[in-house]
Tab-separated table of C-alpha atoms in Angstrom:
chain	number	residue	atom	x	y	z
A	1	UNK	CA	88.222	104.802	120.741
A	2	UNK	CA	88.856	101.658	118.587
A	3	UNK	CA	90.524	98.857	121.165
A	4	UNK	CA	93.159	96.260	118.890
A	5	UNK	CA	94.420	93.793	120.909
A	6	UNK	CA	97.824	93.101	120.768
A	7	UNK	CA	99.800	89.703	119.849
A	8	UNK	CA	102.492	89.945	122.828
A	9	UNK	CA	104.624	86.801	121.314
A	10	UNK	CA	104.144	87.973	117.731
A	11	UNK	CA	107.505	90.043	117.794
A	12	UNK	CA	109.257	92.411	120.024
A	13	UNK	CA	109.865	96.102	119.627
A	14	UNK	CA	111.558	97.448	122.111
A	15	UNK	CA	114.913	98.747	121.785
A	16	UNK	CA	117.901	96.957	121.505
A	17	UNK	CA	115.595	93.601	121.725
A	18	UNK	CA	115.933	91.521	118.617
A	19	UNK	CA	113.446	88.184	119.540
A	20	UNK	CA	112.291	87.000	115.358
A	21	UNK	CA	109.552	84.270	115.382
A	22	UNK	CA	110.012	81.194	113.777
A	23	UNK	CA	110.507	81.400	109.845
A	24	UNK	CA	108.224	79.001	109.085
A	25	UNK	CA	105.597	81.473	111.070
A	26	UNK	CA	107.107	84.199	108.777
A	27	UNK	CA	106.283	82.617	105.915
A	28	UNK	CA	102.794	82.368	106.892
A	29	UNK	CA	102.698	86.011	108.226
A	30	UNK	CA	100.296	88.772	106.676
A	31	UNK	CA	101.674	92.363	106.295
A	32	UNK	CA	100.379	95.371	105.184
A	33	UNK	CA	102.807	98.636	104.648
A	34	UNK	CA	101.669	102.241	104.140
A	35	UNK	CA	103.953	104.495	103.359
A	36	UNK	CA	103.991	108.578	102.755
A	37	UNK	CA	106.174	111.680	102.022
A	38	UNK	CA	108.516	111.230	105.090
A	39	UNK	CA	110.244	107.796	103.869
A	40	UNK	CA	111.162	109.331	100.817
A	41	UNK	CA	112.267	112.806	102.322
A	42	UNK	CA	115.231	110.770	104.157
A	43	UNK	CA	116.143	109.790	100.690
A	44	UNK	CA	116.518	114.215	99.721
A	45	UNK	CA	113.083	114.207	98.016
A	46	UNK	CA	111.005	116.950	99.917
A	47	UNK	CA	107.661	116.745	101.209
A	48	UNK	CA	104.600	119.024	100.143
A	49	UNK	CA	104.445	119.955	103.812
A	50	UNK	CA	107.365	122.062	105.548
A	51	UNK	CA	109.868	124.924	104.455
A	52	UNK	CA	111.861	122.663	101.933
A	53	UNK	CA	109.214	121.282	99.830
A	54	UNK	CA	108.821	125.011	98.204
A	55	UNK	CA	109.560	125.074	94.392
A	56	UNK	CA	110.945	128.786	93.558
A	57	UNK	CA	108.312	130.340	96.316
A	58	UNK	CA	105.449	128.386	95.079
A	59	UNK	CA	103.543	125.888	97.264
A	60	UNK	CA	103.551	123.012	95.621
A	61	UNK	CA	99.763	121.875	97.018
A	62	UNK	CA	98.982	125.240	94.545
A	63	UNK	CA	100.810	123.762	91.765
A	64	UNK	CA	99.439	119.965	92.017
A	65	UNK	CA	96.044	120.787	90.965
A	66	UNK	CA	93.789	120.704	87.762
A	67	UNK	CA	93.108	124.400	88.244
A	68	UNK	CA	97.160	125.333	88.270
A	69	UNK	CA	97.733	123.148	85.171
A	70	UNK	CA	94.873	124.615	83.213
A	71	UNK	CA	95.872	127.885	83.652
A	72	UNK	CA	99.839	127.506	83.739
A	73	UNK	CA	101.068	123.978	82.130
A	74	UNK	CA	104.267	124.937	81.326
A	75	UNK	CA	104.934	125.677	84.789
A	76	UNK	CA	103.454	122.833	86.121
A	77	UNK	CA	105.371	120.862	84.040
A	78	UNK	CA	108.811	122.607	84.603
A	79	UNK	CA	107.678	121.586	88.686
A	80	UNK	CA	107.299	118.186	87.178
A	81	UNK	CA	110.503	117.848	85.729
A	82	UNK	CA	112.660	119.338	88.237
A	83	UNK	CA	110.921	117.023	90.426
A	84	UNK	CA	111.759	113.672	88.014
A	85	UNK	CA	115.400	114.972	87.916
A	86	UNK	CA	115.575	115.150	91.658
A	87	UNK	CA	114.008	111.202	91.933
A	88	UNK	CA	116.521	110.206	89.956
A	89	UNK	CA	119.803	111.275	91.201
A	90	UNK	CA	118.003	109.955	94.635
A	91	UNK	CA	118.680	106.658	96.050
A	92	UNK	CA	116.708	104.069	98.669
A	93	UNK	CA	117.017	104.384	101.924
A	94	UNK	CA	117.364	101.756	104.575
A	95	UNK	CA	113.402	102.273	104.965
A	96	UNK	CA	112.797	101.642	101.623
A	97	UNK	CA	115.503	98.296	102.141
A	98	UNK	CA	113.568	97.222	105.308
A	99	UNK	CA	110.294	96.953	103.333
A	100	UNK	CA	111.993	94.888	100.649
A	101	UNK	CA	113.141	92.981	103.015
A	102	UNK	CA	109.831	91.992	104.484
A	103	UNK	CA	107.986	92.310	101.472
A	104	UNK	CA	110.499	89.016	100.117
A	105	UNK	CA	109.735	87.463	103.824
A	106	UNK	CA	106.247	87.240	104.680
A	107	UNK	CA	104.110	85.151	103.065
A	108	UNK	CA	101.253	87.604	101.978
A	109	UNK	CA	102.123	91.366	101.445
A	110	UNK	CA	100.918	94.473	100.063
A	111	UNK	CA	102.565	98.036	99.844
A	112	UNK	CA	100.238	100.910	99.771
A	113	UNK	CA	102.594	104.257	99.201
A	114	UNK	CA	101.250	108.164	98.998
A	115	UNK	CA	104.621	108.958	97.302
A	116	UNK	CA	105.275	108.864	93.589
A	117	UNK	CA	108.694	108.336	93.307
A	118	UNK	CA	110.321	104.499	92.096
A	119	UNK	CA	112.285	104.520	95.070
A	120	UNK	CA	110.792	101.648	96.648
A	121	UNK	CA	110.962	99.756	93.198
A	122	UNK	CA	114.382	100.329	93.079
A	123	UNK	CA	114.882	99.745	96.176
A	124	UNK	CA	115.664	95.381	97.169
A	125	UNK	CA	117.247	93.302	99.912
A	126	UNK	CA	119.840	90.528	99.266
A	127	UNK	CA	119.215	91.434	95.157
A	128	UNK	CA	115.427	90.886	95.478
A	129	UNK	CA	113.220	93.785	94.633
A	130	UNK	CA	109.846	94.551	95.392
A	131	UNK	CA	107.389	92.753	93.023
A	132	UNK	CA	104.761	94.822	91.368
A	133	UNK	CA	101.674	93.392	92.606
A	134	UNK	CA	102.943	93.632	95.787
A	135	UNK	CA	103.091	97.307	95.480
A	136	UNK	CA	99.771	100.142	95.383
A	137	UNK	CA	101.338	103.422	94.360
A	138	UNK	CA	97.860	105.191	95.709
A	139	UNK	CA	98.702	108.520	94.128
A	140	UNK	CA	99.787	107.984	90.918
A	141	UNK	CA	103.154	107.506	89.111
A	142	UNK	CA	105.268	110.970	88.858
A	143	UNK	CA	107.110	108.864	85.636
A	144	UNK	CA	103.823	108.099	83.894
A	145	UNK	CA	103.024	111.054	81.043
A	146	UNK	CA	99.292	110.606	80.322
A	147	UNK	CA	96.959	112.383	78.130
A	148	UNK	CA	94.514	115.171	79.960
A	149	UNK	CA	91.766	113.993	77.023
A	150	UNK	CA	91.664	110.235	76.071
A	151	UNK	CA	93.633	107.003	77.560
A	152	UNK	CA	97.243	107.649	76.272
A	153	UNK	CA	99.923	107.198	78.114
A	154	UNK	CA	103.429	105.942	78.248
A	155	UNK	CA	106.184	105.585	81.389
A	156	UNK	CA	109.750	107.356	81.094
A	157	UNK	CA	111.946	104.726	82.386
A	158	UNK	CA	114.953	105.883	81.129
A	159	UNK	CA	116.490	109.188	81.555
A	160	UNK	CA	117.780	109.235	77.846
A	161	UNK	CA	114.548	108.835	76.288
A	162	UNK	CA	112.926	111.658	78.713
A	163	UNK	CA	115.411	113.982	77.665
A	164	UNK	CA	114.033	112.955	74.279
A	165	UNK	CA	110.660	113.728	75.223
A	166	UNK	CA	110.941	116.704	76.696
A	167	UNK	CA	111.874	118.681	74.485
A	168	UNK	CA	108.429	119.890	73.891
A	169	UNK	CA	107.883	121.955	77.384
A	170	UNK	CA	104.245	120.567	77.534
A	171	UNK	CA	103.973	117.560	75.280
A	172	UNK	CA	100.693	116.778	73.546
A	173	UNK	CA	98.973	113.781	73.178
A	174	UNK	CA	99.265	112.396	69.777
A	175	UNK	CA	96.013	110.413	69.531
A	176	UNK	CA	93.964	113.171	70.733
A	177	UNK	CA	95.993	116.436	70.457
A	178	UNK	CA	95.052	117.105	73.976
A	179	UNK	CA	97.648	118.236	76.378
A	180	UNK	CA	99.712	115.567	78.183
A	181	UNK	CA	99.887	115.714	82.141
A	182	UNK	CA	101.973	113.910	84.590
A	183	UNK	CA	100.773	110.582	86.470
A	184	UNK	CA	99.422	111.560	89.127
A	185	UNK	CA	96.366	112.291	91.809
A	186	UNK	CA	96.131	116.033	92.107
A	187	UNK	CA	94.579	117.461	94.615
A	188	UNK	CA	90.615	117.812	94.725
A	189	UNK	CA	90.753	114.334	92.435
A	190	UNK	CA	89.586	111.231	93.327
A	191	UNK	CA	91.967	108.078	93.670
A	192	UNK	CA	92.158	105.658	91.008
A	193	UNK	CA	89.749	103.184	90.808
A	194	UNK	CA	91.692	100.299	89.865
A	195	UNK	CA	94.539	100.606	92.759
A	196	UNK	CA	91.433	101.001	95.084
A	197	UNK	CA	89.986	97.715	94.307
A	198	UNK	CA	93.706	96.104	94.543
A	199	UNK	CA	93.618	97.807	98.156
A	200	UNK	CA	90.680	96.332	98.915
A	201	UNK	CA	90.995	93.117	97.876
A	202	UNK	CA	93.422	92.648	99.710
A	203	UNK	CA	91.718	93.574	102.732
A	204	UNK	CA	88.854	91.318	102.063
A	205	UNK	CA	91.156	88.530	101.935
A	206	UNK	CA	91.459	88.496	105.451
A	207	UNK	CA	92.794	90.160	108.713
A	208	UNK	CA	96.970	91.293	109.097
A	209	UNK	CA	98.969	89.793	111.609
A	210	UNK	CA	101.060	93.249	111.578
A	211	UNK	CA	100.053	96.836	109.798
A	212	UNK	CA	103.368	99.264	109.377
A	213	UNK	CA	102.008	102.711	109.208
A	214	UNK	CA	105.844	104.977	108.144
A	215	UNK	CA	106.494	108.460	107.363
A	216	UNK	CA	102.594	109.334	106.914
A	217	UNK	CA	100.685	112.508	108.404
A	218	UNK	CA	97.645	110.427	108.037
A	219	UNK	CA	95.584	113.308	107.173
A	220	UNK	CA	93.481	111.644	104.216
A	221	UNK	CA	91.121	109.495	106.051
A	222	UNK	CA	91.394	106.388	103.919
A	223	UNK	CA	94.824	105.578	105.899
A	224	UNK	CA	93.520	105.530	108.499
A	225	UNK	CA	90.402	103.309	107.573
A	226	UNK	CA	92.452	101.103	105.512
A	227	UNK	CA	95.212	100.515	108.362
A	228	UNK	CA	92.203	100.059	111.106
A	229	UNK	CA	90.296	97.597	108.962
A	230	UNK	CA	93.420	95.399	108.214
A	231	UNK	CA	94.831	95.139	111.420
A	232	UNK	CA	91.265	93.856	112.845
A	233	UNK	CA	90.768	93.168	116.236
A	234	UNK	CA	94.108	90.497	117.117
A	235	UNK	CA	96.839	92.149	115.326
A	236	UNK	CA	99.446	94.616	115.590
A	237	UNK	CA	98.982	98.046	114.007
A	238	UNK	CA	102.348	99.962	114.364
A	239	UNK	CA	103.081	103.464	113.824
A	240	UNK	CA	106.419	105.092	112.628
A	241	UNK	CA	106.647	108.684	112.500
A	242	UNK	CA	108.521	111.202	114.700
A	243	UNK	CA	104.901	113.324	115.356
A	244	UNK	CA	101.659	112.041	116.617
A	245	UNK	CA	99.187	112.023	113.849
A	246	UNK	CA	95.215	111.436	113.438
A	247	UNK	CA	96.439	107.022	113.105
A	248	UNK	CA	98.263	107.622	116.683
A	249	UNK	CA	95.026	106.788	118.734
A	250	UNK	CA	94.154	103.203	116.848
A	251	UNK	CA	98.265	102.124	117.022
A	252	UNK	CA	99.007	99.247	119.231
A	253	UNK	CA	102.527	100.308	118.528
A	254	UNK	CA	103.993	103.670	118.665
A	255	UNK	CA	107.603	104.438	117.050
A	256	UNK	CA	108.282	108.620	117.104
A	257	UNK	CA	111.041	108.035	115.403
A	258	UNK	CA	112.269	108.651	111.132
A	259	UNK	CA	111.181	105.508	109.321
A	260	UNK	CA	115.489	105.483	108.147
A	261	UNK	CA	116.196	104.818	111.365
A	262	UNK	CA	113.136	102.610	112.591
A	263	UNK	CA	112.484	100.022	110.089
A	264	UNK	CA	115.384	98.213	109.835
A	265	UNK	CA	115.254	97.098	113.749
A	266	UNK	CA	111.623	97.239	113.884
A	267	UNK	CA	111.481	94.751	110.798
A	268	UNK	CA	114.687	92.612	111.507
A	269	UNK	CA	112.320	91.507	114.890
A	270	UNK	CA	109.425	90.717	112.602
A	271	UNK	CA	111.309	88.325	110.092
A	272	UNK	CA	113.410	85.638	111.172
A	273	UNK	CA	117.238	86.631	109.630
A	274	UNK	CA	118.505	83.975	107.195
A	275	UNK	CA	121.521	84.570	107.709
A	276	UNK	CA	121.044	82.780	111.418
C-alpha cells in the first residue's frame, strides 16, 4: 500500500473545527480537485450508476457508446437532449460553490471533472467564477455538437439558439455531411489528448499541498493515478464520498459523506475566510 504522509498543521478536518492557515500561506497553496457524477447528482442531474440514472428503461452506459449511436442516432440524440434540458433548469450546489471558492483562493489550481454538465462554470463564490484554464472537463462537453467525420464543431450556449438547432433530430455536419454527435467521451473511447496533456502538466509542475477527491467511484484508473501522483509523498490526499471506493486505500483523509454537505466545511478550513 502507497504510505502519504500527512501535513498535521496544514488544516483541520474534523468536525465542527474550523482552524484556516494563514492567507498569505493560501495564496501560495497548490490544489488539485477531481470531481465525478455524485457532485452533480445533488444538483438533480442523475448518475449513469443507480436506479435513477435510467432514461425510459434504457441504461444509459448502452446508450453512450459509438456502437448505440451508429445504429440508433436519433435516439441517442433524443437521450442527449433530454439530458441538456435537465442541465439547464439545474443549478450549483454548495459543492460546486466550495470549489469556486478555493479555486479563487489558492494560489495554483486545477479542476479535473468526469461530469459534463456547466455546472461548475456557472457555479462562483463572492461573484467570481471558475476560470477556464483552471478547469479539465476530462469527458467531454455534453453542450459541444461536433461532427462524427471531420473537425466541426460549435457549443450551444444559449437555450434559444439550441432550440434553433434542433430542429433537425440528428443534425449533420455541414462541412462534411457527416452526422453530428454530442461532446463527449463515450464509452470504449479514449480521453482527449489535449485535456490529458493540460492534466499532466500540471502535475509535472510540481507536488499538491492538498488533493480533493468528491463524488467519484474512482473506477477508471487514471483517478486514481492522477490523485496519487499529485499528492506525492508530504501532502494531503482527501476523499469525499459517502462509499469506500478503489482511491479509499491511498487517502490520508477520509470524508463518507455527500460532497453538498462536505465541501463547504472541509474547504472553509483550507482557505483563510476574508471576511475575518
Amino acid at each position: 500500500m502507497l504510505h502519504l504522509a500527512a501535513r498535521p498543521h496544514l488544516f483541520n478536518i474534523a468536525r465542527g473545527a474550523v482552524d484556516p492557515p494563514h492567507s498569505r500561506y493560501c495564496l501560495t497553496m497548490r490544489v488539485l480537485v477531481i470531481t465525478g457524477a455524485g457532485v452533480s447528482a445533488e444538483s438533480g442531474i442523475p448518475t449513469f450508476r443507480g436506479k435513477d440514472g435510467y432514461w425510459r428503461n434504457w441504461d444509459p452506459a448502452k446508450l453512450a457508446t459509438r456502437t448505440a449511436f451508429q445504429r440508433d442516432p436519433n435516439l441517442v440524440w433524443d437521450w442527449y437532449r433530454e439530458r441538456r434540458k435537465r442541465i439547464r433548469a439545474a443549478q450549483p450546489n454548495p459543492a460546486h460553490e466550495a470549489i469556486a471558492r478555493l479555486a479563487a483562493t489558492a494560489g495554483e489550481f486545477l479542476l479535473v471533472t468526469q461530469n459534463v454538465d456547466d455546472l461548475h462554470v456557472r457555479a462562483k463564490w463572492q461573484g467570481t467564477h471558475l476560470l477556464p484554464e483552471k478547469m479539465v472537463q476530462i469527458h467531454g462537453d455534453i453542450f459541444v455538437t461536433r461532427c462524427s467525420g471531420c473537425e466541426f464543431s460549435y457549443t450551444e450556449e444559449e437555450p434559444e439558439k439550441a432550440k434553433e438547432r434542433e430542429q433537425e433530430r440528428t443534425p449533420k455536419c455541414p462541412d462534411c455531411g457527416a452526422l453530428m454527435r454530442p461532446g463527449v467521451v463515450w464509452f470504449g473511447e479514449q480521453l482527449g489528448s489535449r485535456e490529458i496533456e493540460q492534466v499532466e502538466g500540471y502535475l509535472d509542475q510540481g507536488p499538491c499541498d492538498a488533493v480533493i477527491v468528491a463524488g467519484t467511484t474512482a473506477l477508471f484508473g487514471y483517478i486514481v493515478e492522477w490523485a496519487v501522483r499529485a499528492v506525492g509523498k508530504s501532502g494531503r490526499l482527501i476523499e469525499v464520498n459517502p462509499e469506500e471506493t478503489p482511491l479509499s486505500q491511498f487517502a490520508t483523509e477520509q470524508i463518507r459523506e455527500p460532497a453538498g454537505v462536505a465541501l463547504p466545511g472541509l474547504v472553509a478550513s483550507i482557505v483563510s475566510d476574508s471576511s475575518r
